[in-house]
Tab-separated table of C-alpha atoms in Angstrom:
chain	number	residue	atom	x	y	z
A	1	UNK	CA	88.155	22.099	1.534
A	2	UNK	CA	84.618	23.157	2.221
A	3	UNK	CA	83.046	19.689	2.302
A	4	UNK	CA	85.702	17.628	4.190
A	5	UNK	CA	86.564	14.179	3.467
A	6	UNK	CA	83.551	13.254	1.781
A	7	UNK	CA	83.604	13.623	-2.208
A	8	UNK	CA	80.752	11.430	-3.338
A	9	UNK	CA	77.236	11.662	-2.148
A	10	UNK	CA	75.928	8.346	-1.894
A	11	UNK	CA	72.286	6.814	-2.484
A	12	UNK	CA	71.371	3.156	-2.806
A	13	UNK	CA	68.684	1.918	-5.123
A	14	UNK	CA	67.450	-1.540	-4.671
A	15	UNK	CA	70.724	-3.715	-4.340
A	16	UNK	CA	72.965	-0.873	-6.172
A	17	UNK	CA	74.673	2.428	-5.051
A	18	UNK	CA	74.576	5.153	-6.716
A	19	UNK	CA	77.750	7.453	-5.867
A	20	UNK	CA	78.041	11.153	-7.051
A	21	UNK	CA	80.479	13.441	-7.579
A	22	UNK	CA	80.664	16.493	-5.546
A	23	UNK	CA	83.714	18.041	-7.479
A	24	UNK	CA	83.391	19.676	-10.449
A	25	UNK	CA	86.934	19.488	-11.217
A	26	UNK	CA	88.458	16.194	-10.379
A	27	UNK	CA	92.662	16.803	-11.089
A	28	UNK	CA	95.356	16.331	-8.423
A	29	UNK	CA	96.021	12.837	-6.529
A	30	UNK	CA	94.657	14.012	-3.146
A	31	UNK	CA	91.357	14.741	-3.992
A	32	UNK	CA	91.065	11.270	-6.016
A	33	UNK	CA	92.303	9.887	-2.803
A	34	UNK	CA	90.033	11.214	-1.260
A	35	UNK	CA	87.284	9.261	-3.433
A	36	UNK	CA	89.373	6.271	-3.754
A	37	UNK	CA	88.636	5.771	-0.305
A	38	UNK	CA	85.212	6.703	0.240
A	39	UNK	CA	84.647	4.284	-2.688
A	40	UNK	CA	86.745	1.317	-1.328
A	41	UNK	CA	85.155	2.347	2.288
A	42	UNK	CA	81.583	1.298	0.379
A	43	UNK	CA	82.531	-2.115	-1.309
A	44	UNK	CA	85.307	-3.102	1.459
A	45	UNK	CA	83.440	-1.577	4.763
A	46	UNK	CA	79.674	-1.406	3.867
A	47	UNK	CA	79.993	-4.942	1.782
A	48	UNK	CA	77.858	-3.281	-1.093
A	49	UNK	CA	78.892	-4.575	-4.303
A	50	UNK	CA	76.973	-2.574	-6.803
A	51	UNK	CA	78.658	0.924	-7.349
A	52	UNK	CA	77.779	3.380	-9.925
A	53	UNK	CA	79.778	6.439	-10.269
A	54	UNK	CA	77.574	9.372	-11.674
A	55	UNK	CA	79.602	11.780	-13.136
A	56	UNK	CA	76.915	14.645	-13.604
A	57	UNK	CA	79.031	17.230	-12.085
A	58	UNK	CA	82.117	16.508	-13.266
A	59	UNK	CA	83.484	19.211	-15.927
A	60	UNK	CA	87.224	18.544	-15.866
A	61	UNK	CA	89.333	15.199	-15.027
A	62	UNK	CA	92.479	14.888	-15.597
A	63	UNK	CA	95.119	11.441	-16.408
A	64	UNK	CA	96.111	11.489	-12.375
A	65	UNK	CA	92.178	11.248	-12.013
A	66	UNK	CA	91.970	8.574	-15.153
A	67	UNK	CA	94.708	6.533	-13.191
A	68	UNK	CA	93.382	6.195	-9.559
A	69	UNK	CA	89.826	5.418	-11.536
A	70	UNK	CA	91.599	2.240	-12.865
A	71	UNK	CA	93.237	1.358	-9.531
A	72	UNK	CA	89.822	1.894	-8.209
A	73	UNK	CA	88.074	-0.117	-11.188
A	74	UNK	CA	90.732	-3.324	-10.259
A	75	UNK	CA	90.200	-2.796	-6.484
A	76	UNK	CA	86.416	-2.688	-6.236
A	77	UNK	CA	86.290	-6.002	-8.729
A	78	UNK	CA	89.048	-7.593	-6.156
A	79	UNK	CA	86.765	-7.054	-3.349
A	80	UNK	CA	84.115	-9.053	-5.428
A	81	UNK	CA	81.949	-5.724	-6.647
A	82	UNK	CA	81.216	-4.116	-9.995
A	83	UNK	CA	81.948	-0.346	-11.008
A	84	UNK	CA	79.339	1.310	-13.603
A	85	UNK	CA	80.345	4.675	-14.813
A	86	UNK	CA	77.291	7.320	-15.711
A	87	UNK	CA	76.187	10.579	-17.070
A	88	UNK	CA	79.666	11.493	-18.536
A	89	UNK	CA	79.634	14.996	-20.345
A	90	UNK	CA	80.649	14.669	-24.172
A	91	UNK	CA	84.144	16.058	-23.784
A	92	UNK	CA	84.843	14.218	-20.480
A	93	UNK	CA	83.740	11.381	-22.793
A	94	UNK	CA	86.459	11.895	-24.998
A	95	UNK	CA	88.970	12.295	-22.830
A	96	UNK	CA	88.400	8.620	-21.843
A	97	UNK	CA	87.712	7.181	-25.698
A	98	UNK	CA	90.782	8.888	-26.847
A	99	UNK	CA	93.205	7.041	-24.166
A	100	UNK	CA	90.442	3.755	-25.160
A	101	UNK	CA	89.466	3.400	-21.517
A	102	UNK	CA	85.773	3.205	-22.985
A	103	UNK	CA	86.349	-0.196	-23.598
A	104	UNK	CA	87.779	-0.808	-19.803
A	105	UNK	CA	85.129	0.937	-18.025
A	106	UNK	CA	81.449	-0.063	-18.458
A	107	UNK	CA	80.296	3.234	-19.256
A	108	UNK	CA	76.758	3.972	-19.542
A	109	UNK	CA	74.830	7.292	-20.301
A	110	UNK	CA	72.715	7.872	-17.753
A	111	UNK	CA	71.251	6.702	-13.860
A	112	UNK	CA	68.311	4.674	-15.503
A	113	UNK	CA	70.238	2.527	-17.940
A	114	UNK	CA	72.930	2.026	-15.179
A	115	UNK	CA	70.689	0.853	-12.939
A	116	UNK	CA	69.117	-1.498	-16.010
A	117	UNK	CA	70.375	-5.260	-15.789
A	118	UNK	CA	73.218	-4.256	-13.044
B	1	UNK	CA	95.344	42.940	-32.412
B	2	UNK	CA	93.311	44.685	-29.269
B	3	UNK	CA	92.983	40.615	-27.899
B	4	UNK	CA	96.278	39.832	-27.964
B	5	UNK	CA	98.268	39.364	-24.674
B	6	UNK	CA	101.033	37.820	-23.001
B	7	UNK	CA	102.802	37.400	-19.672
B	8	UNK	CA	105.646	35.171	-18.154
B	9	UNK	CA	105.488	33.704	-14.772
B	10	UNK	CA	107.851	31.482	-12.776
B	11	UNK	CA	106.212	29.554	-9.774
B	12	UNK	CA	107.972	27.254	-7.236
B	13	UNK	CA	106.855	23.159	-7.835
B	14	UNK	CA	103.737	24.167	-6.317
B	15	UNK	CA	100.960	22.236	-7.787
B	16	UNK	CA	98.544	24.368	-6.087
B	17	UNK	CA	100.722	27.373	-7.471
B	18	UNK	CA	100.684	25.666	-10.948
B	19	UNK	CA	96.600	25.677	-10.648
B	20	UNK	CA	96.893	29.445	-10.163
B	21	UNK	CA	98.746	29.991	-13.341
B	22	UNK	CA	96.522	27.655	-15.233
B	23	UNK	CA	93.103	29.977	-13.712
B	24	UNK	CA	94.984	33.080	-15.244
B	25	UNK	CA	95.548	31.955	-18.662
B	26	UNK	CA	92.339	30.301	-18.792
B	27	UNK	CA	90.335	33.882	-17.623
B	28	UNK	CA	92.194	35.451	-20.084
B	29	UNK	CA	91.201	33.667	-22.663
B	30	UNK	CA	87.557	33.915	-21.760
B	31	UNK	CA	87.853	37.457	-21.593
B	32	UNK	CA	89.126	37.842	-24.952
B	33	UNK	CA	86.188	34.974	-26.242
B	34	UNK	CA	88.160	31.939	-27.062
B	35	UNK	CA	85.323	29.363	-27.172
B	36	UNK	CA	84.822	27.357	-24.634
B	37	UNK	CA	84.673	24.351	-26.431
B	38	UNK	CA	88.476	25.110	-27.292
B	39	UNK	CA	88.930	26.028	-23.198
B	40	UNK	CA	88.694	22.304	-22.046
B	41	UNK	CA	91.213	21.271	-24.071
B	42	UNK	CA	93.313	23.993	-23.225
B	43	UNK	CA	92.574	23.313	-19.167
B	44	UNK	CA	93.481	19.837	-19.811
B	45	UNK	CA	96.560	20.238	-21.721
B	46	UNK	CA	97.879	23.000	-18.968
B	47	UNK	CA	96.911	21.091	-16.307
B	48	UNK	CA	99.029	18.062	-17.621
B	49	UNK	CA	101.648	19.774	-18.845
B	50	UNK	CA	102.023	22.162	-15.142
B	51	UNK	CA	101.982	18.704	-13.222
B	52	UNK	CA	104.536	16.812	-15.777
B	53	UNK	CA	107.243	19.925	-15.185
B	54	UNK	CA	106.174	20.077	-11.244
B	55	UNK	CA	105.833	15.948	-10.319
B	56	UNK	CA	108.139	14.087	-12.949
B	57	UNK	CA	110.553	17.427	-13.884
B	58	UNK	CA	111.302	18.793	-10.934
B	59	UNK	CA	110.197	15.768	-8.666
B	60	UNK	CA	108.613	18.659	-6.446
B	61	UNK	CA	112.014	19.765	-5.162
B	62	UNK	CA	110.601	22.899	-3.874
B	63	UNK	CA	113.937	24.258	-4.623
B	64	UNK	CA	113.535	24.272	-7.973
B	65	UNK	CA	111.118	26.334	-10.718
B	66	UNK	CA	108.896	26.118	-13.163
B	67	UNK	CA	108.819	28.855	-16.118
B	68	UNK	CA	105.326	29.242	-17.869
B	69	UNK	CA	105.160	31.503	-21.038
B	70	UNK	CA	101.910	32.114	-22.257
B	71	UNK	CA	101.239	34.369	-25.443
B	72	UNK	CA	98.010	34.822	-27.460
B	73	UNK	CA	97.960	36.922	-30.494
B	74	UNK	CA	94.155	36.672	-31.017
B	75	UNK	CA	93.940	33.106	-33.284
B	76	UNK	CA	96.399	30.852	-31.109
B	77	UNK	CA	97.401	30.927	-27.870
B	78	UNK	CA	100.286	29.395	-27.223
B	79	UNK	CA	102.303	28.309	-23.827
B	80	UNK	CA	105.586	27.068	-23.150
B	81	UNK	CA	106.166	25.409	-19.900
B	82	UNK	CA	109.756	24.878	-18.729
B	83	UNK	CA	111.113	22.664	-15.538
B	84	UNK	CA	114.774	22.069	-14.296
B	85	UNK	CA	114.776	18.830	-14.116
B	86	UNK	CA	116.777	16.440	-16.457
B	87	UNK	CA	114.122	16.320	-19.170
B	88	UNK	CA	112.968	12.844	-20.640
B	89	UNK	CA	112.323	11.417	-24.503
B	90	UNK	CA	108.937	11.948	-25.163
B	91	UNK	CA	109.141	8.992	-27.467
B	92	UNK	CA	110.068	6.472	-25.311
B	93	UNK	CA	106.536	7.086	-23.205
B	94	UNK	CA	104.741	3.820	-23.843
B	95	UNK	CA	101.367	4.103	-25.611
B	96	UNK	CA	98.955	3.512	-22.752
B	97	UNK	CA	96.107	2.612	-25.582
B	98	UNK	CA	97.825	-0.980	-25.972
B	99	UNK	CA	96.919	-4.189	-24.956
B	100	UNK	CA	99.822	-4.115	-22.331
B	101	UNK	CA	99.660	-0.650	-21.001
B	102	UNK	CA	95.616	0.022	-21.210
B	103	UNK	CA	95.027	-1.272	-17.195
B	104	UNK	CA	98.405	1.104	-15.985
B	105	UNK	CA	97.477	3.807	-13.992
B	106	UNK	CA	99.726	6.258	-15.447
B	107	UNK	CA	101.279	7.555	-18.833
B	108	UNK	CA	98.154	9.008	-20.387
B	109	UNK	CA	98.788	12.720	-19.938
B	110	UNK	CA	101.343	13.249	-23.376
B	111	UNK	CA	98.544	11.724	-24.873
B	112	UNK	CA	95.690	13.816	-23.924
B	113	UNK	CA	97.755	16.594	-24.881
B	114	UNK	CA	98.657	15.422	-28.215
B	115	UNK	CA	94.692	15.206	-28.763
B	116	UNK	CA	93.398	18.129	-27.532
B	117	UNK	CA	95.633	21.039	-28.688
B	118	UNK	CA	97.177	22.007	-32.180
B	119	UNK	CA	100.767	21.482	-31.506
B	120	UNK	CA	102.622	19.803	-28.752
B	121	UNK	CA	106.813	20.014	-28.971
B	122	UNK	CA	109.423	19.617	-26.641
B	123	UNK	CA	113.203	21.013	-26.936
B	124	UNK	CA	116.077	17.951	-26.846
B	125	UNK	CA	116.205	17.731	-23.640
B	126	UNK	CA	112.915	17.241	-22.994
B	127	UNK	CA	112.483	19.848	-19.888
B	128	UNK	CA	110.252	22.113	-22.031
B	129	UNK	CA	107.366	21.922	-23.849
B	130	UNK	CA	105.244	23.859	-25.951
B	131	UNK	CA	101.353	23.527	-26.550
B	132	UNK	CA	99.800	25.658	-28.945
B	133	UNK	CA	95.866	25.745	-29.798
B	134	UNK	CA	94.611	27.795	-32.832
B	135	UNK	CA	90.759	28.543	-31.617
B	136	UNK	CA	88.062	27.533	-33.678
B	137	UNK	CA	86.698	30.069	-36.374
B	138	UNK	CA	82.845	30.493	-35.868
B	139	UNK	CA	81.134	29.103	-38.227
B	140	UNK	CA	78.038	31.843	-38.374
């Protein structure tokens, strides 16, 4: 894989981070693994507590991506941080209101209002 | 019908293998101008559907296959995708929208093909299913 280990390009903004997709496809296990634990590595590691997860490039995800985004979601509220979800496409959009995991994700649309009151 | 085509392929439980097959039938489709907006749900549904008959059919027992039929006769495309593993009831998948089931990290990919294409059957055994998507009729 052309860019290694690292899946999200990160930025911080004030007191949050903003963390963004590289992949336009996110599908099998490994790759989500592969964000899982740059994610963790942020609240866990780096002791940042803030996380938004910009989802501008994403065109495809798939349910193995849905569930480690749930593991994810539980870990980075055990270690005491909060997970924002941005700039989903309509039809990736869909794909999480039809399985209702709009209402367990605070999903937002874009970087400014997830960076409003976080 | 000059768009119609069809092909069968069998590939070993290979998710990377099951990716290729899903790139084909997707670039065919393109080619003969199924709209894109019917082309995620399509991806989707074949993606779920190639890693269901690779992961929880054949466990990835490398030993074993996985058949994938896809035909297109220029309105629906349709796709059968069969494992050898022992099958499952489709109805005894738990609905992951409820109360109970909504923070499990699994059990959401029946679903997501249910939604996104026209028909979604397996046989009795429950080691092959078919997915079918009529495309959308332009409207202009």
């Amino acid at each position: 894989m052309s860019a290694g280990q690292r899946r999200l390009d990160i930025e911080q903004i004030g007191d949050v981070t903003i963390a963004k997709f590289v992949d336009k496809k996110i599908l099998d296990e490994n790759n989500i693994q592969m964000i899982g634990n740059q994610l963790f590595g942020l609240v866990e590691e780096d002791g940042r507590k803030k996380v938004v997860l910009d989802f501008t490039a994403v065109e495809y995800l798939s349910s193995a991506a849905l569930g480690k985004l749930i593991t994810m979601d539980k870990k980075v509220k055990a270690a005491g941080g909060k997970l924002r979800l941005c700039s989903i496409r309509p039809d990736i959009y869909e794909v999480f209101a039809i399985t209702r995991l709009n209402k367990l994700f605070d999903i937002v649309d874009d970087q400014d209002a997830a960076l409003a009151g976080f | 019908m000059a768009d119609a085509f069809e092909f069968n392929v069998t590939i070993p439980s290979d998710t990377s293998q099951g990716h290729e097959v899903q790139e084909r039938i997707l670039s065919e489709l393109e080619k003969v101008g199924f709209p894109d907006q019917d082309l995620f749900g399509v991806k989707l549904a074949l993606e779920e559907g190639i890693v269901n008959a690779i992961k929880h059919g054949n466990g990835m027992d490398p030993s074993k296959n996985v058949l994938v039929e896809c035909e297109y006769d220029g309105v629906r495309v349709r796709v059968v995708i069969e494992d050898e593993g022992p099958g499952f009831d489709p109805s005894e998948v738990p609905d992951p929208t409820e109360d109970d089931n909504i923070e499990k990290p699994s059990g959401r990919g029946l679903m997501l093909m249910r939604a996104f294409m026209s028909r979604v059957e397996y046989n009795d055994k429950g080691n092959r299913v078919i997915l079918e998507k009529a495309r959308t009729i332009d409207k202009d």
